[in-house]
PDB file of C-alpha atoms in Angstrom:
ATOM      1  CA  SER A   1      -8.834  58.130 142.309  1.00 88.00           C
ATOM      2  CA  ASP A   2     -11.843  57.805 139.996  1.00 85.00           C
ATOM      3  CA  ASN A   3     -11.351  54.045 139.719  1.00 89.00           C
ATOM      4  CA  GLU A   4     -11.117  53.607 143.477  1.00 92.00           C
ATOM      5  CA  ARG A   5     -14.293  55.624 143.999  1.00 90.00           C
ATOM      6  CA  LEU A   6     -16.156  53.556 141.406  1.00 88.00           C
ATOM      7  CA  LYS A   7     -14.961  50.343 143.042  1.00 90.00           C
ATOM      8  CA  PHE A   8     -16.305  51.552 146.378  1.00 91.00           C
ATOM      9  CA  PHE A   9     -19.623  52.645 144.851  1.00 89.00           C
ATOM     10  CA  LYS A  10     -19.960  49.225 143.194  1.00 86.00           C
ATOM     11  CA  GLU A  11     -19.549  47.324 146.467  1.00 87.00           C
ATOM     12  CA  TRP A  12     -21.653  49.766 148.469  1.00 87.00           C
ATOM     13  CA  GLY A  13     -24.407  49.851 145.830  1.00 80.00           C
ATOM     14  CA  LYS A  14     -24.578  46.053 145.702  1.00 76.00           C
ATOM     15  CA  TYR A  15     -25.059  46.002 149.474  1.00 78.00           C
ATOM     16  CA  ARG A  16     -27.815  48.658 149.578  1.00 72.00           C
ATOM     17  CA  ALA A  17     -29.757  48.626 146.302  1.00 61.00           C
ATOM     18  CA  GLU A  18     -31.795  45.470 146.908  1.00 63.00           C
ATOM     19  CA  ARG A  19     -33.018  46.794 150.236  1.00 65.00           C
ATOM     20  CA  GLU A  20     -34.694  50.062 149.300  1.00 70.00           C
ATOM     21  CA  TYR A  21     -35.851  52.577 146.721  1.00 75.00           C
ATOM     22  CA  LEU A  22     -33.162  54.954 145.508  1.00 76.00           C
ATOM     23  CA  ALA A  23     -34.188  58.570 145.028  1.00 79.00           C
ATOM     24  CA  PHE A  24     -32.343  60.429 142.265  1.00 79.00           C
ATOM     25  CA  ASP A  25     -31.975  64.178 142.307  1.00 81.00           C
ATOM     26  CA  ILE A  26     -29.545  66.876 141.284  1.00 83.00           C
ATOM     27  CA  THR A  27     -28.420  70.061 142.994  1.00 84.00           C
ATOM     28  CA  SER A  28     -26.241  73.018 142.079  1.00 85.00           C
ATOM     29  CA  ILE A  29     -23.223  74.013 144.172  1.00 86.00           C
ATOM     30  CA  SER A  30     -22.104  77.606 143.659  1.00 88.00           C
ATOM     31  CA  SER A  31     -18.480  78.699 143.777  1.00 88.00           C
ATOM     32  CA  TYR A  32     -16.277  81.770 143.473  1.00 90.00           C
ATOM     33  CA  SER A  33     -13.411  79.583 142.245  1.00 87.00           C
ATOM     34  CA  LYS A  34     -11.514  80.537 139.071  1.00 87.00           C
ATOM     35  CA  MET A  35      -9.830  77.135 138.830  1.00 88.00           C
ATOM     36  CA  LEU A  36     -12.667  74.618 138.432  1.00 86.00           C
ATOM     37  CA  GLU A  37     -13.245  73.779 134.770  1.00 84.00           C
ATOM     38  CA  MET A  38     -16.724  72.355 135.410  1.00 86.00           C
ATOM     39  CA  LEU A  39     -18.032  75.671 136.781  1.00 88.00           C
ATOM     40  CA  GLU A  40     -20.597  77.162 134.382  1.00 86.00           C
ATOM     41  CA  PRO A  41     -23.630  79.455 134.566  1.00 86.00           C
ATOM     42  CA  GLY A  42     -26.872  77.536 134.869  1.00 81.00           C
ATOM     43  CA  TYR A  43     -30.181  77.260 136.680  1.00 76.00           C
ATOM     44  CA  ASN A  44     -29.262  77.883 140.307  1.00 73.00           C
ATOM     45  CA  ARG A  45     -31.584  76.259 142.836  1.00 70.00           C
ATOM     46  CA  ASP A  46     -30.480  78.612 145.627  1.00 71.00           C
ATOM     47  CA  GLY A  47     -30.963  81.804 143.615  1.00 76.00           C
ATOM     48  CA  GLU A  48     -27.250  82.656 143.734  1.00 81.00           C
ATOM     49  CA  ASP A  49     -25.748  84.659 140.877  1.00 83.00           C
ATOM     50  CA  LEU A  50     -22.607  82.522 140.619  1.00 87.00           C
ATOM     51  CA  PRO A  51     -21.257  79.832 138.316  1.00 89.00           C
ATOM     52  CA  GLN A  52     -21.913  76.341 139.588  1.00 89.00           C
ATOM     53  CA  ILE A  53     -21.223  72.633 139.465  1.00 89.00           C
ATOM     54  CA  ASN A  54     -24.168  70.220 139.397  1.00 86.00           C
ATOM     55  CA  MET A  55     -24.133  67.125 141.588  1.00 86.00           C
ATOM     56  CA  GLY A  56     -26.374  64.137 140.885  1.00 85.00           C
ATOM     57  CA  MET A  57     -26.991  61.685 143.712  1.00 84.00           C
ATOM     58  CA  LEU A  58     -28.669  58.336 144.311  1.00 83.00           C
ATOM     59  CA  PHE A  59     -29.966  58.285 147.860  1.00 82.00           C
ATOM     60  CA  GLY A  60     -31.512  55.444 149.872  1.00 80.00           C
ATOM     61  CA  GLU A  61     -35.025  56.297 151.042  1.00 76.00           C
ATOM     62  CA  THR A  62     -34.912  53.892 153.991  1.00 78.00           C
ATOM     63  CA  SER A  63     -31.266  54.063 155.078  1.00 80.00           C
ATOM     64  CA  MET A  64     -31.113  57.843 154.497  1.00 81.00           C
ATOM     65  CA  LEU A  65     -27.624  57.251 153.108  1.00 83.00           C
ATOM     66  CA  PRO A  66     -26.099  58.251 149.752  1.00 85.00           C
ATOM     67  CA  ILE A  67     -25.384  55.356 147.378  1.00 84.00           C
ATOM     68  CA  PHE A  68     -23.626  57.113 144.506  1.00 86.00           C
ATOM     69  CA  TYR A  69     -22.836  60.619 143.296  1.00 88.00           C
ATOM     70  CA  ASN A  70     -21.477  62.171 140.153  1.00 86.00           C
ATOM     71  CA  LEU A  71     -20.525  65.708 139.096  1.00 86.00           C
ATOM     72  CA  TYR A  72     -21.700  67.523 135.957  1.00 83.00           C
ATOM     73  CA  GLN A  73     -21.028  70.836 134.274  1.00 83.00           C
ATOM     74  CA  GLY A  74     -23.105  73.615 135.773  1.00 78.00           C
ATOM     75  CA  SER A  75     -25.099  74.303 132.609  1.00 81.00           C
ATOM     76  CA  ILE A  76     -26.439  70.749 132.212  1.00 78.00           C
ATOM     77  CA  LYS A  77     -30.180  70.498 132.885  1.00 74.00           C
ATOM     78  CA  ASP A  78     -31.747  67.866 135.139  1.00 69.00           C
ATOM     79  CA  VAL A  79     -33.467  66.043 132.303  1.00 71.00           C
ATOM     80  CA  LYS A  80     -30.139  65.385 130.541  1.00 74.00           C
ATOM     81  CA  THR A  81     -28.415  63.821 133.544  1.00 78.00           C
ATOM     82  CA  LEU A  82     -30.624  60.764 133.920  1.00 80.00           C
ATOM     83  CA  SER A  83     -29.266  58.909 130.891  1.00 80.00           C
ATOM     84  CA  ASN A  84     -25.762  59.366 132.256  1.00 80.00           C
ATOM     85  CA  MET A  85     -26.833  58.094 135.685  1.00 79.00           C
ATOM     86  CA  LEU A  86     -28.443  55.033 134.087  1.00 80.00           C
ATOM     87  CA  LYS A  87     -25.131  54.189 132.443  1.00 81.00           C
ATOM     88  CA  TYR A  88     -23.405  54.390 135.821  1.00 80.00           C
ATOM     89  CA  ALA A  89     -26.129  52.195 137.356  1.00 77.00           C
ATOM     90  CA  GLU A  90     -25.391  49.561 134.709  1.00 78.00           C
ATOM     91  CA  HIS A  91     -21.650  49.821 135.312  1.00 78.00           C
ATOM     92  CA  LEU A  92     -22.184  49.465 139.066  1.00 77.00           C
ATOM     93  CA  ASN A  93     -24.432  46.406 138.509  1.00 76.00           C
ATOM     94  CA  LEU A  94     -27.395  48.067 140.201  1.00 73.00           C
ATOM     95  CA  SER A  95     -29.733  45.714 138.382  1.00 65.00           C
ATOM     96  CA  LYS A  96     -32.539  45.916 140.939  1.00 67.00           C
ATOM     97  CA  VAL A  97     -32.423  49.662 141.405  1.00 70.00           C
ATOM     98  CA  ARG A  98     -35.710  51.553 141.593  1.00 79.00           C
ATOM     99  CA  PHE A  99     -35.512  55.202 140.556  1.00 82.00           C
ATOM    100  CA  VAL A 100     -37.767  57.839 142.147  1.00 87.00           C
ATOM    101  CA  MET A 101     -37.698  61.229 140.406  1.00 88.00           C
ATOM    102  CA  ASP A 102     -39.539  64.505 140.166  1.00 89.00           C
ATOM    103  CA  LYS A 103     -40.860  66.023 136.946  1.00 90.00           C
ATOM    104  CA  GLY A 104     -37.565  67.800 136.215  1.00 86.00           C
ATOM    105  CA  PHE A 105     -36.230  64.461 134.970  1.00 87.00           C
ATOM    106  CA  TYR A 106     -39.240  63.615 132.830  1.00 93.00           C
ATOM    107  CA  SER A 107     -38.904  63.251 129.086  1.00 90.00           C
ATOM    108  CA  ASP A 108     -40.198  60.643 126.641  1.00 91.00           C
ATOM    109  CA  LYS A 109     -36.584  59.697 125.940  1.00 90.00           C
ATOM    110  CA  ASN A 110     -35.829  59.074 129.622  1.00 90.00           C
ATOM    111  CA  VAL A 111     -38.988  57.028 130.179  1.00 92.00           C
ATOM    112  CA  ASN A 112     -38.373  54.972 127.044  1.00 91.00           C
ATOM    113  CA  GLU A 113     -34.775  54.310 128.073  1.00 88.00           C
ATOM    114  CA  MET A 114     -35.816  53.063 131.510  1.00 89.00           C
ATOM    115  CA  LEU A 115     -38.485  50.849 129.953  1.00 90.00           C
ATOM    116  CA  GLU A 116     -36.003  49.375 127.477  1.00 88.00           C
ATOM    117  CA  LYS A 117     -33.493  48.690 130.264  1.00 85.00           C
ATOM    118  CA  ARG A 118     -36.249  47.247 132.471  1.00 86.00           C
ATOM    119  CA  ILE A 119     -35.462  49.652 135.281  1.00 84.00           C
ATOM    120  CA  LYS A 120     -38.203  50.121 137.844  1.00 87.00           C
ATOM    121  CA  PHE A 121     -39.134  53.775 138.214  1.00 91.00           C
ATOM    122  CA  THR A 122     -41.610  56.212 139.703  1.00 93.00           C
ATOM    123  CA  ILE A 123     -41.666  59.685 138.163  1.00 94.00           C
ATOM    124  CA  ALA A 124     -43.913  62.749 138.197  1.00 95.00           C
ATOM    125  CA  VAL A 125     -45.170  63.914 134.803  1.00 96.00           C
ATOM    126  CA  PRO A 126     -45.198  67.665 134.007  1.00 95.00           C
ATOM    127  CA  PHE A 127     -48.253  69.171 132.340  1.00 95.00           C
ATOM    128  CA  THR A 128     -46.135  69.982 129.297  1.00 93.00           C
ATOM    129  CA  ALA A 129     -46.758  66.319 128.453  1.00 92.00           C
ATOM    130  CA  GLY A 130     -50.197  66.305 126.837  1.00 90.00           C
ATOM    131  CA  TYR A 131     -51.293  62.994 128.289  1.00 93.00           C
ATOM    132  CA  ALA A 132     -50.859  64.330 131.855  1.00 95.00           C
ATOM    133  CA  LYS A 133     -53.597  66.872 131.134  1.00 96.00           C
ATOM    134  CA  THR A 134     -55.722  64.156 129.497  1.00 95.00           C
ATOM    135  CA  LEU A 135     -55.414  61.959 132.595  1.00 96.00           C
ATOM    136  CA  VAL A 136     -56.458  64.831 134.869  1.00 96.00           C
ATOM    137  CA  ASP A 137     -59.376  65.816 132.611  1.00 96.00           C
ATOM    138  CA  SER A 138     -60.686  62.237 132.578  1.00 95.00           C
ATOM    139  CA  ALA A 139     -60.367  61.979 136.382  1.00 95.00           C
ATOM    140  CA  ARG A 140     -61.721  65.432 137.236  1.00 93.00           C
ATOM    141  CA  LYS A 141     -65.403  64.450 137.449  1.00 90.00           C
ATOM    142  CA  ASN A 142     -65.109  61.665 140.034  1.00 91.00           C
ATOM    143  CA  ILE A 143     -61.778  62.245 141.753  1.00 94.00           C
ATOM    144  CA  THR A 144     -63.292  64.136 144.702  1.00 91.00           C
ATOM    145  CA  SER A 145     -65.669  61.293 145.499  1.00 90.00           C
ATOM    146  CA  PRO A 146     -65.407  60.418 149.218  1.00 90.00           C
ATOM    147  CA  ALA A 147     -64.501  56.862 148.180  1.00 92.00           C
ATOM    148  CA  ASN A 148     -61.377  58.100 146.373  1.00 92.00           C
ATOM    149  CA  SER A 149     -59.460  59.662 149.228  1.00 94.00           C
ATOM    150  CA  PHE A 150     -56.810  58.942 151.837  1.00 95.00           C
ATOM    151  CA  MET A 151     -54.647  60.804 154.344  1.00 94.00           C
ATOM    152  CA  ILE A 152     -50.870  61.146 154.120  1.00 92.00           C
ATOM    153  CA  ASN A 153     -48.855  63.274 156.558  1.00 87.00           C
ATOM    154  CA  GLY A 154     -52.009  65.131 157.534  1.00 90.00           C
ATOM    155  CA  ASP A 155     -52.970  65.982 153.928  1.00 92.00           C
ATOM    156  CA  LEU A 156     -56.303  64.865 152.485  1.00 95.00           C
ATOM    157  CA  ILE A 157     -55.576  63.464 149.017  1.00 96.00           C
ATOM    158  CA  HIS A 158     -58.075  62.465 146.327  1.00 96.00           C
ATOM    159  CA  PHE A 159     -56.909  60.005 143.681  1.00 96.00           C
ATOM    160  CA  ASP A 160     -57.666  58.170 140.477  1.00 95.00           C
ATOM    161  CA  SER A 161     -55.708  55.326 138.864  1.00 94.00           C
ATOM    162  CA  LYS A 162     -55.300  54.297 135.229  1.00 93.00           C
ATOM    163  CA  VAL A 163     -53.389  51.624 133.337  1.00 93.00           C
ATOM    164  CA  MET A 164     -51.711  52.878 130.176  1.00 91.00           C
ATOM    165  CA  SER A 165     -49.271  51.586 127.584  1.00 87.00           C
ATOM    166  CA  LYS A 166     -46.034  53.079 126.274  1.00 83.00           C
ATOM    167  CA  LYS A 167     -43.766  51.370 123.754  1.00 77.00           C
ATOM    168  CA  GLY A 168     -45.768  48.187 124.316  1.00 84.00           C
ATOM    169  CA  LYS A 169     -45.013  48.290 128.056  1.00 87.00           C
ATOM    170  CA  ARG A 170     -47.619  48.610 130.778  1.00 92.00           C
ATOM    171  CA  LEU A 171     -47.505  51.726 132.939  1.00 95.00           C
ATOM    172  CA  TYR A 172     -49.548  52.585 135.998  1.00 96.00           C
ATOM    173  CA  ALA A 173     -50.688  56.198 136.196  1.00 96.00           C
ATOM    174  CA  SER A 174     -51.918  57.821 139.415  1.00 96.00           C
ATOM    175  CA  VAL A 175     -53.646  61.204 139.483  1.00 97.00           C
ATOM    176  CA  TYR A 176     -53.683  63.018 142.829  1.00 97.00           C
ATOM    177  CA  TYR A 177     -55.641  66.101 143.827  1.00 97.00           C
ATOM    178  CA  ASN A 178     -54.992  68.209 146.920  1.00 96.00           C
ATOM    179  CA  GLU A 179     -57.825  70.696 147.264  1.00 95.00           C
ATOM    180  CA  ARG A 180     -55.893  72.759 149.805  1.00 96.00           C
ATOM    181  CA  HIS A 181     -53.043  73.245 147.324  1.00 96.00           C
ATOM    182  CA  TYR A 182     -55.576  74.392 144.714  1.00 96.00           C
ATOM    183  CA  ILE A 183     -57.149  76.905 147.106  1.00 97.00           C
ATOM    184  CA  ASP A 184     -53.711  78.237 148.101  1.00 97.00           C
ATOM    185  CA  ALA A 185     -52.680  78.617 144.437  1.00 96.00           C
ATOM    186  CA  LYS A 186     -55.943  80.365 143.560  1.00 97.00           C
ATOM    187  CA  GLU A 187     -55.664  82.732 146.507  1.00 97.00           C
ATOM    188  CA  ALA A 188     -52.043  83.605 145.694  1.00 96.00           C
ATOM    189  CA  LEU A 189     -52.792  84.279 142.021  1.00 96.00           C
ATOM    190  CA  LEU A 190     -55.869  86.424 142.662  1.00 95.00           C
ATOM    191  CA  LYS A 191     -54.091  88.437 145.360  1.00 95.00           C
ATOM    192  CA  ASN A 192     -51.216  89.191 142.990  1.00 92.00           C
ATOM    193  CA  ILE A 193     -53.614  90.164 140.188  1.00 92.00           C
ATOM    194  CA  ILE A 194     -55.487  92.532 142.513  1.00 91.00           C
ATOM    195  CA  LEU A 195     -52.224  94.078 143.757  1.00 89.00           C
ATOM    196  CA  PHE A 196     -51.144  94.537 140.145  1.00 88.00           C
ATOM    197  CA  GLU A 197     -54.443  96.269 139.322  1.00 85.00           C
ATOM    198  CA  ASP A 198     -53.775  98.757 142.138  1.00 84.00           C
ATOM    199  CA  LYS A 199     -50.329  99.568 140.694  1.00 82.00           C
ATOM    200  CA  LEU A 200     -51.614 100.142 137.168  1.00 80.00           C
ATOM    201  CA  LYS A 201     -52.426 103.779 137.796  1.00 70.00           C
ATOM    202  CA  ASN A 202     -48.748 104.607 138.295  1.00 68.00           C
ATOM    203  CA  MET A 203     -47.379 102.528 135.428  1.00 62.00           C
ATOM    204  CA  ASN A 204     -46.518 103.530 131.922  1.00 54.00           C
ATOM    205  CA  GLU A 205     -47.580 101.241 129.081  1.00 52.00           C
ATOM    206  CA  ASN A 206     -44.177  99.544 128.709  1.00 52.00           C
ATOM    207  CA  SER A 207     -43.969  98.689 132.399  1.00 57.00           C
ATOM    208  CA  TYR A 208     -47.451  97.235 132.270  1.00 59.00           C
ATOM    209  CA  ASN A 209     -46.668  94.931 129.369  1.00 61.00           C
ATOM    210  CA  GLU A 210     -43.526  93.628 131.089  1.00 62.00           C
ATOM    211  CA  SER A 211     -45.429  92.332 134.098  1.00 72.00           C
ATOM    212  CA  GLU A 212     -46.200  88.597 134.315  1.00 80.00           C
ATOM    213  CA  TYR A 213     -49.716  89.510 135.442  1.00 85.00           C
ATOM    214  CA  ALA A 214     -50.562  91.626 132.398  1.00 85.00           C
ATOM    215  CA  LYS A 215     -51.958  88.589 130.556  1.00 90.00           C
ATOM    216  CA  TYR A 216     -54.684  88.179 133.184  1.00 92.00           C
ATOM    217  CA  LEU A 217     -56.179  91.604 132.544  1.00 89.00           C
ATOM    218  CA  ILE A 218     -57.934  93.407 129.722  1.00 85.00           C
ATOM    219  CA  VAL A 219     -57.037  97.098 129.972  1.00 81.00           C
ATOM    220  CA  ARG A 220     -58.286 100.000 127.885  1.00 80.00           C
ATOM    221  CA  ASN A 221     -58.100 103.752 128.180  1.00 76.00           C
ATOM    222  CA  SER A 222     -61.166 105.939 128.308  1.00 73.00           C
ATOM    223  CA  LYS A 223     -61.931 109.590 128.947  1.00 74.00           C
ATOM    224  CA  LYS A 224     -62.593 108.680 132.565  1.00 72.00           C
ATOM    225  CA  GLY A 225     -59.249 106.877 132.911  1.00 71.00           C
ATOM    226  CA  ILE A 226     -58.115 103.256 132.789  1.00 75.00           C
ATOM    227  CA  ILE A 227     -60.821 100.590 132.621  1.00 80.00           C
ATOM    228  CA  ILE A 228     -59.746  97.156 133.840  1.00 84.00           C
ATOM    229  CA  HIS A 229     -61.439  93.795 133.336  1.00 88.00           C
ATOM    230  CA  ARG A 230     -60.100  90.470 134.525  1.00 91.00           C
ATOM    231  CA  ASN A 231     -59.691  87.896 131.779  1.00 93.00           C
ATOM    232  CA  GLU A 232     -61.563  85.057 133.430  1.00 95.00           C
ATOM    233  CA  GLU A 233     -60.774  82.583 130.656  1.00 95.00           C
ATOM    234  CA  ILE A 234     -57.007  83.057 131.077  1.00 95.00           C
ATOM    235  CA  ILE A 235     -57.246  82.993 134.887  1.00 96.00           C
ATOM    236  CA  ASN A 236     -59.292  79.781 134.886  1.00 96.00           C
ATOM    237  CA  GLU A 237     -56.845  78.176 132.453  1.00 95.00           C
ATOM    238  CA  ALA A 238     -53.913  79.091 134.717  1.00 95.00           C
ATOM    239  CA  LEU A 239     -55.671  77.407 137.647  1.00 96.00           C
ATOM    240  CA  LYS A 240     -57.011  74.415 135.729  1.00 96.00           C
ATOM    241  CA  TYR A 241     -54.327  71.933 136.833  1.00 96.00           C
ATOM    242  CA  LYS A 242     -53.362  73.462 140.169  1.00 97.00           C
ATOM    243  CA  GLY A 243     -53.548  70.978 143.034  1.00 96.00           C
ATOM    244  CA  TYR A 244     -53.052  68.021 140.695  1.00 97.00           C
ATOM    245  CA  VAL A 245     -50.034  65.723 140.445  1.00 97.00           C
ATOM    246  CA  VAL A 246     -49.627  62.906 137.919  1.00 97.00           C
ATOM    247  CA  ILE A 247     -47.196  60.097 138.715  1.00 97.00           C
ATOM    248  CA  ILE A 248     -46.398  57.127 136.485  1.00 96.00           C
ATOM    249  CA  SER A 249     -44.597  53.907 137.346  1.00 95.00           C
ATOM    250  CA  ASN A 250     -43.871  50.566 135.736  1.00 92.00           C
ATOM    251  CA  GLU A 251     -44.310  48.908 139.123  1.00 90.00           C
ATOM    252  CA  LYS A 252     -47.788  48.212 140.461  1.00 91.00           C
ATOM    253  CA  ASN A 253     -48.529  49.685 143.885  1.00 91.00           C
ATOM    254  CA  GLU A 254     -51.540  51.037 145.707  1.00 93.00           C
ATOM    255  CA  PRO A 255     -52.061  54.800 145.061  1.00 92.00           C
ATOM    256  CA  HIS A 256     -51.208  55.785 148.653  1.00 93.00           C
ATOM    257  CA  GLU A 257     -47.991  53.731 148.466  1.00 92.00           C
ATOM    258  CA  VAL A 258     -46.988  55.370 145.170  1.00 93.00           C
ATOM    259  CA  LEU A 259     -47.368  58.823 146.721  1.00 93.00           C
ATOM    260  CA  ARG A 260     -45.493  57.756 149.860  1.00 90.00           C
ATOM    261  CA  ILE A 261     -42.587  56.478 147.732  1.00 87.00           C
ATOM    262  CA  TYR A 262     -42.603  59.682 145.679  1.00 90.00           C
ATOM    263  CA  ARG A 263     -42.695  61.983 148.702  1.00 89.00           C
ATOM    264  CA  ALA A 264     -39.861  60.048 150.361  1.00 82.00           C
ATOM    265  CA  LYS A 265     -37.510  61.367 147.650  1.00 79.00           C
ATOM    266  CA  ASP A 266     -37.335  64.541 149.753  1.00 79.00           C
ATOM    267  CA  SER A 267     -34.690  62.676 151.736  1.00 75.00           C
ATOM    268  CA  VAL A 268     -32.125  63.386 149.014  1.00 77.00           C
ATOM    269  CA  GLU A 269     -33.012  67.094 149.102  1.00 77.00           C
ATOM    270  CA  ARG A 270     -32.371  67.145 152.852  1.00 79.00           C
ATOM    271  CA  ALA A 271     -29.038  65.408 152.212  1.00 78.00           C
ATOM    272  CA  PHE A 272     -28.103  68.164 149.751  1.00 81.00           C
ATOM    273  CA  ASP A 273     -29.002  70.790 152.353  1.00 80.00           C
ATOM    274  CA  ASN A 274     -26.779  69.057 154.904  1.00 80.00           C
ATOM    275  CA  LEU A 275     -23.919  68.851 152.392  1.00 77.00           C
ATOM    276  CA  LYS A 276     -24.168  72.556 151.587  1.00 77.00           C
TER     277      LYS A 276
END
């Protein structure tokens, strides 16, 4: 029963939570069933055109074992599930829990709630949050200094650290730059733009405007045919924050340790794969 499951989670969580960081993530589980009320259309992580149930899970980064799970309607977005999970964490007396989350769970509301409840967390910040761009812009000049680099899993990472304040609480912000990821992103974008240019000759105007790559080109007709120019300003803007990751935490750690903790959250994704 629900009560019996919660009782188990409470005892199990008490045993595990003080020993490790708990990664939190959510996955979608597709189904053909006509009988499950929680099945709804939503963002499907496996690209399946089926209704789904979402499962949220707390997963131990060291033990590689699940600590707690909960089910949600398929249409609920990641960012909305965290508040619900925090309520369960309180109910289960996971007072020393440390949450590790990707940017899908970021919102000012979620961060403020964790600060108010004094929950330790590490979370990536999307570039839709203006201050993430500000942090990168302020770090851009010196971040590639040889002094600001380390290796993790074979990747060369450049970093910069800042202390910031939110709601009167101290936060530690780490900016990371992977030059290889930037080069890969630049190469992929330019290749797709060039391929799109080659297809332009056989496109009508409506098809052209529907393409996601249309914004990167300036196209005009002339007596000699189509004249194409690449919009360098738009292309450079699209690449401006590629290769960068911003992570904030209310727990002080060395930059390489913050990234190690953040990357270890992949363990919950592997658990989801095994479950599926």
